[in-house]
Coordinates of C-alpha atoms in Angstrom, one line a residue:
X1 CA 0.0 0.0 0.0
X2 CA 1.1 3.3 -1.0
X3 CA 0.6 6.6 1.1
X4 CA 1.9 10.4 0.4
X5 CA 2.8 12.7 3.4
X6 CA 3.2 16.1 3.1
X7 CA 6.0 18.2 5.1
X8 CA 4.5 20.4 7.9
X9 CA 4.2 20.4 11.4
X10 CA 1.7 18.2 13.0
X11 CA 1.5 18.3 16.7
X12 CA -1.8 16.6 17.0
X13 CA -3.5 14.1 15.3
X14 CA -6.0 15.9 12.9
X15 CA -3.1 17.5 11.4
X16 CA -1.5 14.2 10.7
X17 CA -4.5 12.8 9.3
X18 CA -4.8 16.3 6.8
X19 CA -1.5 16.0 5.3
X20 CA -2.0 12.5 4.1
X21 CA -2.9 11.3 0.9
X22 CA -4.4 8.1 1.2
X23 CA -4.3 7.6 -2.6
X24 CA -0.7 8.7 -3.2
X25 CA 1.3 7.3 -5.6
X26 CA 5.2 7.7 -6.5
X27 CA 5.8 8.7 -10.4
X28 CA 6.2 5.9 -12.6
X29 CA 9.4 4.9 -14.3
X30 CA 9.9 5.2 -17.6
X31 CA 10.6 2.2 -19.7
X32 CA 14.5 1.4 -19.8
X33 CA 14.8 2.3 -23.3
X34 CA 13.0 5.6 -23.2
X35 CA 15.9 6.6 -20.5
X36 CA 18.5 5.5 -22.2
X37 CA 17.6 7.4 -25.5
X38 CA 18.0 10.5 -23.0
X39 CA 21.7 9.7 -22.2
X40 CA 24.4 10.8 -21.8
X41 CA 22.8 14.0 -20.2
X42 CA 24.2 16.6 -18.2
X43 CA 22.9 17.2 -14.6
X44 CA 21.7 20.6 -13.2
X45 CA 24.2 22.5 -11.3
X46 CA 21.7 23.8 -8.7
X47 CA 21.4 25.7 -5.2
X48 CA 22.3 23.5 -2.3
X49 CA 18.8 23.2 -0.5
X50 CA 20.5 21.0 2.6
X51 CA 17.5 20.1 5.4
X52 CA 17.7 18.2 8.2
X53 CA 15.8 14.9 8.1
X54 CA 13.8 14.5 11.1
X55 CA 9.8 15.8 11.7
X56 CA 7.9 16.9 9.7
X57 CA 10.4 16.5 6.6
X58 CA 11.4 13.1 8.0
X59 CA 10.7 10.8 11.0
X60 CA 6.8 10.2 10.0
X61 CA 6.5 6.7 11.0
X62 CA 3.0 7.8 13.0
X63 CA 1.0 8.7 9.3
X64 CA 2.5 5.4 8.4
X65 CA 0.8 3.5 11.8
X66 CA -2.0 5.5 10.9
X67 CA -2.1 4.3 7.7
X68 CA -1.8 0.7 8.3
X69 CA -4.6 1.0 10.6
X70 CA -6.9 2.6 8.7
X71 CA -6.8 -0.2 6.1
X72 CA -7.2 -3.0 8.3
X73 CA -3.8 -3.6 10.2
X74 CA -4.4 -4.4 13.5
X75 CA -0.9 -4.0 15.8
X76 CA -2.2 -6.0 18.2
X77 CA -1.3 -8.7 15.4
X78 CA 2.3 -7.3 14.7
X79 CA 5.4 -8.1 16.6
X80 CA 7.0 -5.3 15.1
X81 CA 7.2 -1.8 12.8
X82 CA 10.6 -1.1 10.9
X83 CA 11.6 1.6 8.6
X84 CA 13.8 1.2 5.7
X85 CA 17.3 1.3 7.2
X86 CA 16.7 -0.8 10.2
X87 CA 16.8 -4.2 8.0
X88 CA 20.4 -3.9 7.3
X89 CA 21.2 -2.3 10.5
X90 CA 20.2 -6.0 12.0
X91 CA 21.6 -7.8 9.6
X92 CA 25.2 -6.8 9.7
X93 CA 25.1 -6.1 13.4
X94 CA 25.3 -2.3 13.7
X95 CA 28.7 -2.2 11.5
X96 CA 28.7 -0.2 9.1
X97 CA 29.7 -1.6 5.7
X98 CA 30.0 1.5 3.6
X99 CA 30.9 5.6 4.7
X100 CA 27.8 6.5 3.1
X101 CA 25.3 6.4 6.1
X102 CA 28.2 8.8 7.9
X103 CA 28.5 11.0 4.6
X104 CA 24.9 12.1 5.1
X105 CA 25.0 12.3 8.6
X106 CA 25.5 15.1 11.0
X107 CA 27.4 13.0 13.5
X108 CA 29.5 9.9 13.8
X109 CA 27.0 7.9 15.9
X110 CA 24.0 5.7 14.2
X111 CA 21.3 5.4 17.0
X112 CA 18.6 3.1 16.7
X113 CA 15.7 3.7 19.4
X114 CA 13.0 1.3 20.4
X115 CA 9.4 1.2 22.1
X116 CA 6.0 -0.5 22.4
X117 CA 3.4 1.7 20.4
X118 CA 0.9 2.8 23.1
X119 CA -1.8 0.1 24.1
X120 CA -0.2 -2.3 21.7
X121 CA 2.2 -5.1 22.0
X122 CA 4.3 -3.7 19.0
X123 CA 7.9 -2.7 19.0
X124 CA 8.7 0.4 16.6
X125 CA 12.2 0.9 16.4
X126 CA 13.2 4.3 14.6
X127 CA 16.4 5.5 13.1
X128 CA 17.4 8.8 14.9
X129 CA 20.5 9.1 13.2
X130 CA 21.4 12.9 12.8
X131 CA 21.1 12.9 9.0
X132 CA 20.9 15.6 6.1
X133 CA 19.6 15.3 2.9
X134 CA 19.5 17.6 -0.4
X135 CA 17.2 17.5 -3.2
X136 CA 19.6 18.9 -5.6
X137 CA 22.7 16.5 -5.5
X138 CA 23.0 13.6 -8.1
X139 CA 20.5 10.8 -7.0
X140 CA 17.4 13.0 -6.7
X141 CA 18.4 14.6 -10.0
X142 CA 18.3 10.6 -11.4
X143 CA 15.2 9.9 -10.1
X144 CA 13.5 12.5 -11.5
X145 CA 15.0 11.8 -14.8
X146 CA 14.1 8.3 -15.2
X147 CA 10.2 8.7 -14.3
X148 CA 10.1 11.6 -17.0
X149 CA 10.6 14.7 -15.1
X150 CA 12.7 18.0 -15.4
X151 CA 16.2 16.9 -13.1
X152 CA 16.0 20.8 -11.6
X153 CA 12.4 20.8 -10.4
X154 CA 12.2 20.3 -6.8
X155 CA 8.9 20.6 -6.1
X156 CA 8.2 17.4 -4.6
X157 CA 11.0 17.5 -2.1
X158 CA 8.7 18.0 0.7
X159 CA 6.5 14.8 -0.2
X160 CA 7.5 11.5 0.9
X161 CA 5.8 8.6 -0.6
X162 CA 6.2 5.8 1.6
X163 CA 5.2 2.2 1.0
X164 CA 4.3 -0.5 3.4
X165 CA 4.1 -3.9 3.7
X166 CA 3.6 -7.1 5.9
X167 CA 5.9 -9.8 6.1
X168 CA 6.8 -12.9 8.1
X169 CA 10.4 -12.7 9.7
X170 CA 11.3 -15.7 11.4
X171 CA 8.2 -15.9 13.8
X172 CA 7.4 -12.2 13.5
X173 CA 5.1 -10.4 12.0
X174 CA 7.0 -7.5 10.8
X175 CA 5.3 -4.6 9.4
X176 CA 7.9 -1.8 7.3
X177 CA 7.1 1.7 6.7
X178 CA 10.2 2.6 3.8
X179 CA 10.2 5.7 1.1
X180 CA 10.0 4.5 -2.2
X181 CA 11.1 6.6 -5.2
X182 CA 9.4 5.1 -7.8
X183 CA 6.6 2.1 -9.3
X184 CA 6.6 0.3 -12.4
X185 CA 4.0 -0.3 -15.2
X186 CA 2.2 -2.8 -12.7
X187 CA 2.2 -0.4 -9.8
X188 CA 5.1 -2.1 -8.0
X189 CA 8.1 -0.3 -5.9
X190 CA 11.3 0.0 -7.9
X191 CA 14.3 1.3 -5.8
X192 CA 16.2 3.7 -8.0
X193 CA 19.9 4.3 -7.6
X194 CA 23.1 6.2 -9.2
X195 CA 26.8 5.2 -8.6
X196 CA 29.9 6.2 -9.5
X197 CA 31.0 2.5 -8.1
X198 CA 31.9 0.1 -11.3
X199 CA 32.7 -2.2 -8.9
X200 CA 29.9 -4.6 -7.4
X201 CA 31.0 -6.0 -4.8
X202 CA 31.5 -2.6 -3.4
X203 CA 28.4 -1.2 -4.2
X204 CA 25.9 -3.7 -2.7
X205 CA 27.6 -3.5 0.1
X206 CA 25.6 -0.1 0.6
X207 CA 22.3 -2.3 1.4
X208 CA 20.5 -2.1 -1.5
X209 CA 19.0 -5.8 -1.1
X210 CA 17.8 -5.1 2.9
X211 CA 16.3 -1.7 1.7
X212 CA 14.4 -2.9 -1.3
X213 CA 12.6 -6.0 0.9
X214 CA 12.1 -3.5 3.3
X215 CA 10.4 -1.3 1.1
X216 CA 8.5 -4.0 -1.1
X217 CA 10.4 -3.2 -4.4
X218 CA 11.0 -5.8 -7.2
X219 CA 12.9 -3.7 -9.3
X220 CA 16.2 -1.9 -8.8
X221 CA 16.7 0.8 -11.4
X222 CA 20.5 1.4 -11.1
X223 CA 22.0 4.7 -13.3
X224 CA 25.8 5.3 -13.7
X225 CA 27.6 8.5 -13.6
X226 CA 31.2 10.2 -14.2
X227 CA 32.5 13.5 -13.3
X228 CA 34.7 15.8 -15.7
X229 CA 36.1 18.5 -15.0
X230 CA 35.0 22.0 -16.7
X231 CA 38.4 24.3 -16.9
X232 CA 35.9 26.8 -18.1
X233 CA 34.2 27.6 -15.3
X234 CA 35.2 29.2 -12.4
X235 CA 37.3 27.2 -9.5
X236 CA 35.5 26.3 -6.2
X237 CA 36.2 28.8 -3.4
X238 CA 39.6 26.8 -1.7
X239 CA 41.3 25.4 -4.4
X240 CA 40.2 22.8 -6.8
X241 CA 38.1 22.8 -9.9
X242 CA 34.3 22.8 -10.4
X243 CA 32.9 19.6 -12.1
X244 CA 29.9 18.4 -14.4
X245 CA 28.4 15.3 -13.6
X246 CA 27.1 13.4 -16.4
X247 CA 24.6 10.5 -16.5
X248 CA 25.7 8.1 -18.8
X249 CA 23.9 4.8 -18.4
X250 CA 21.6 2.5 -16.6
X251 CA 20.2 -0.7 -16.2
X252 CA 17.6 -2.4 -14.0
X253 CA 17.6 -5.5 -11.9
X254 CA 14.8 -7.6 -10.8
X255 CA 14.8 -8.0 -6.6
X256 CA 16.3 -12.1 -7.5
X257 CA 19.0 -10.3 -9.3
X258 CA 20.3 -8.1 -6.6
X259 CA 19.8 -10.8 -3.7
X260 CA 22.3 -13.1 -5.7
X261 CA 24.8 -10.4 -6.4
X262 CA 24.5 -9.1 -3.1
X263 CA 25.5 -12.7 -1.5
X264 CA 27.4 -13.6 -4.5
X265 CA 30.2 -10.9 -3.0
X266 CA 30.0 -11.9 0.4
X267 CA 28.5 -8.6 1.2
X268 CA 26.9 -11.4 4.2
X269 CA 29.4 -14.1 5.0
X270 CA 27.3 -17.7 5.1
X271 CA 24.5 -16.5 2.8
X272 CA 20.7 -16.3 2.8
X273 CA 20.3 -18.4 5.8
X274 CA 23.5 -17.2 7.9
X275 CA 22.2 -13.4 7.1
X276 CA 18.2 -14.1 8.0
X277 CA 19.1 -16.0 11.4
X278 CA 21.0 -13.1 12.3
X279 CA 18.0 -10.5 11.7
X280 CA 15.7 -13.4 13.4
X281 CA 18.2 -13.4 16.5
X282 CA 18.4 -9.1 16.9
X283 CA 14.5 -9.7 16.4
X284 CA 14.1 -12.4 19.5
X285 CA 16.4 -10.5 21.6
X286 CA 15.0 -6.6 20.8
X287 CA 11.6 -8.6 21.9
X288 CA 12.8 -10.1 24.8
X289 CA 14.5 -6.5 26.0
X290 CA 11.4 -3.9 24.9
X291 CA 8.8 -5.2 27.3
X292 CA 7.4 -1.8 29.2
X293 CA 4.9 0.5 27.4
X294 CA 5.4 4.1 27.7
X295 CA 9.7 3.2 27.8
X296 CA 12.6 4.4 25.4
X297 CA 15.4 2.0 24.7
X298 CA 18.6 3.0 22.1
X299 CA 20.0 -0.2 20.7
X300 CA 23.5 -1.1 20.3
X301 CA 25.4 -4.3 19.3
X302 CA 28.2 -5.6 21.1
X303 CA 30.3 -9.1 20.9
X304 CA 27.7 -10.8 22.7
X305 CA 24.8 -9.3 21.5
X306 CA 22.2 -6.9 21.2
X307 CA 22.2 -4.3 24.2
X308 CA 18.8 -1.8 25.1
X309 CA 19.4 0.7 27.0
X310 CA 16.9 3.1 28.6
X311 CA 16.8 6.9 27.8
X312 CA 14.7 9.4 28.4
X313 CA 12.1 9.3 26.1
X314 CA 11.6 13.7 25.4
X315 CA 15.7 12.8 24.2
X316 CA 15.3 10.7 21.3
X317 CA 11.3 10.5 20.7
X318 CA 10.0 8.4 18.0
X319 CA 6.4 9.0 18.0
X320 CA 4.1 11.8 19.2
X321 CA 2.8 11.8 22.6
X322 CA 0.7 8.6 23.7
X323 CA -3.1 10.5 23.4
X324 CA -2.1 11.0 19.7
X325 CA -0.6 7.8 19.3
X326 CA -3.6 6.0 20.5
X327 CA -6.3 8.3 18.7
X328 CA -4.6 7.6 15.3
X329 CA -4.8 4.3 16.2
X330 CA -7.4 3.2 18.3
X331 CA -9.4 0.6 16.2
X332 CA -6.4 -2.0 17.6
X333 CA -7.1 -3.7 20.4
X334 CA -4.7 -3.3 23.3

C-alpha cells in the first residue's frame, strides 16, 4: 500500500490525518529504453537546498501507523514496525559496511531507538540518526530523470511517498514503513539508484537488497555517472576545480538479481540463511528486552549481542505523545 505525506508540522493528530494522501502514488518509471535514448545528459548544477531529516520533513512513521490502521492492520497482530534502514542495521550487526550512512549524517554515531506503540504489544524501532539530505545532488536529479521529469524541479521535495508492507520474519510479523522513489508499469516499488562505483561487490555493500525488501520493491533501477572536470568555469572557493556530472547509463535489476549479487560478493558471510538468522536473532532478543509501554530503549550491538538501554524518552522521541498515538490508532485492540 502506497501513502503520500506532506512536510509540515503536525502536533496533533488531525493535522496528521490532513497532510495525508491516502491515494498517493510515486511517479512511474519510464521504460529502460525511453531513459536511455535520454543519455548521456548533463545534470543541473543547482542551489544547495541541505535540510535536516527528522519531523515533519522526515521521522513520519505515525502517518505510516496510521495508515496501516486505517486499512485494516491491526498492531495488536504485529510483533513489530521497521523503517527502511533498520533491516540492514540488524543484519550486519550495527557495522557499518560503507561511509555513506556517515556521509549524510550530521554525527558519527547511528542510534537506533525502540518502544511498544501505546496500548499495543508492538515494537517500533526508529532510526534517529542525525542525518541531512539535499534534493539537488546527483540521485534525486536521477530519479526525476528516469520517471520523465525535469532533473532541476524540486517541487516534490517536501512529499515523501512511503510504501508498506507485511511480512513474516522468522516468527514475526514484521510490518515496514520505507520511502519508495518510484513504481513500475504494474504499480510495483522499484528502488532507483546512481553510482559512480563500477565495482559490485562494493556497491551492494551499501544495502540495496535489505532496503528494497524493506520497502516492497521488485525492481532496482540502477543509473551510472562520471565526473569531468569543466576548466571553463570558475574554481570552487579553496582550491580545486568545479565539475559536471554526467549521466551516462543505466540498467535495472529484478529483486532475484540483486539478492544473488548481493550474497554472490559476500556482502553477508554464510549467505541467505546465515544473514536471516542473524535479523531473526536481533529480532528475538529486541523482543525479549522492549517489554514496558510508555519506555525508550537506544540499541546497540556488542560481541555478545544486542544491548537496550533506557533513555529518556523527550531525548530521542520516535512518536508523538501517547493521546495521539492512540487516537490515530485506536481501532487496535490493546
Amino acid at each position: 500500500m502506497f501513502v503520500t505525506i506532506q512536510a509540515r508540522q503536525c502536533p496533533v493528530h488531525y493535522d496528521v490525518k490532513d497532510n495525508i494522501k491516502f491515494d498517493g502514488k510515486p511517479p512511474k518509471l519510464l521504460p529502460l529504453q525511453e531513459i536511455k535514448a535520454k543519455l548521456p545528459l548533463k545534470l543541473a548544477q543547482l542551489t544547495s537546498t541541505v535540510y535536516d531529516v527528522k519531523f515533519p520533513l522526515g521521522e513520519i512513521g505515525i502517518a505510516a501507523l496510521h495508515v496501516a490502521c486505517r486499512r485494516g492492520v491491526n498492531l495488536s497482530d504485529v510483533n513489530f514496525c521497521l523503517g527502511g534502514s533498520t533491516l540492514k542495521w540488524l543484519a550486519s550487526q550495527g557495522i557499518e559496511r560503507d561511509h555513506h550512512s556517515r556521509q549524510n549524517s550530521s554525527s558519527n554515531e547511528t542510534i537506533f531507538v525502540a518502544m511498544k506503540v501505546p496500548g499495543t504489544k508492538c515494537i517500533f524501532v526508529s532510526n534517529k540518526t542525525a542525518k541531512k539530505r539535499d534534493s539537488t545532488n546527483v540521485g534525486f536529479q536521477f530519479e526525476r530523470l528516469v520517471t520523465g521529469g525535469d532533473v532541476a524541479d524540486m517541487s516534490m521535495f517536501h512529499h515523501s511517498v512511503e510504501h508498506l508492507h507485511t511480512m513474516q520474519v522468522g516468527d514475526h510479523n514484521v510490518l515496514f514503513r520505507a520511502e519508495v522513489d518510484a513504481m513500475d508499469e504494474n504499480g510495483s516499488p522499484v528502488e532507483i539508484k546512481v553510482t559512480g562505483i563500477q565495482d559490485d561487490s562494493v556497491f551492494y555493500q551499501n544495502g540495496v537488497m535489505c532496503q528494497m525488501i524493506s520497502s516492497g520493491s521488485l525492481t532496482l533501477c540502477k543509473g551510472y555517472k562520471v565526473e569531468q572536470t569543466n576548466v571553463k568555469r570558475k574554481r570552487v572557493i579553496g582550491g580545486g576545480k568545479k565539475k559536471d556530472t554526467y549521466a551516462t547509463d543505466v540498467e535495472c535489476f529484478s529483486l532475484s538479481d540483486v539478492i544473488s549479487k548481493t550474497l554472490t560478493h559476500d556482502v553477508y558471510p554464510g549467505g541467505a540463511k546465515t544473514m536471516e538468522q542473524t535479523i531473526v536473532n536481533a529480532l528475538n532478543s529486541l523482543r525479549n528486552h522492549v517489554i514496558d509501554q510508555g519506555i525508550l530503549y537506544k540499541l546497540n550491538f556488542s560481541e555478545s549481542g544486542l544491548i537496550a538501554e533506557i533513555v529518556d524518552v523527550s531525548k530521542y522521541r520516535p512518536l508523538p505523545p501517547d493521546s495521539v498515538v492512540k487516537s490515530l490508532t485506536e481501532n487496535n485492540d490493546k
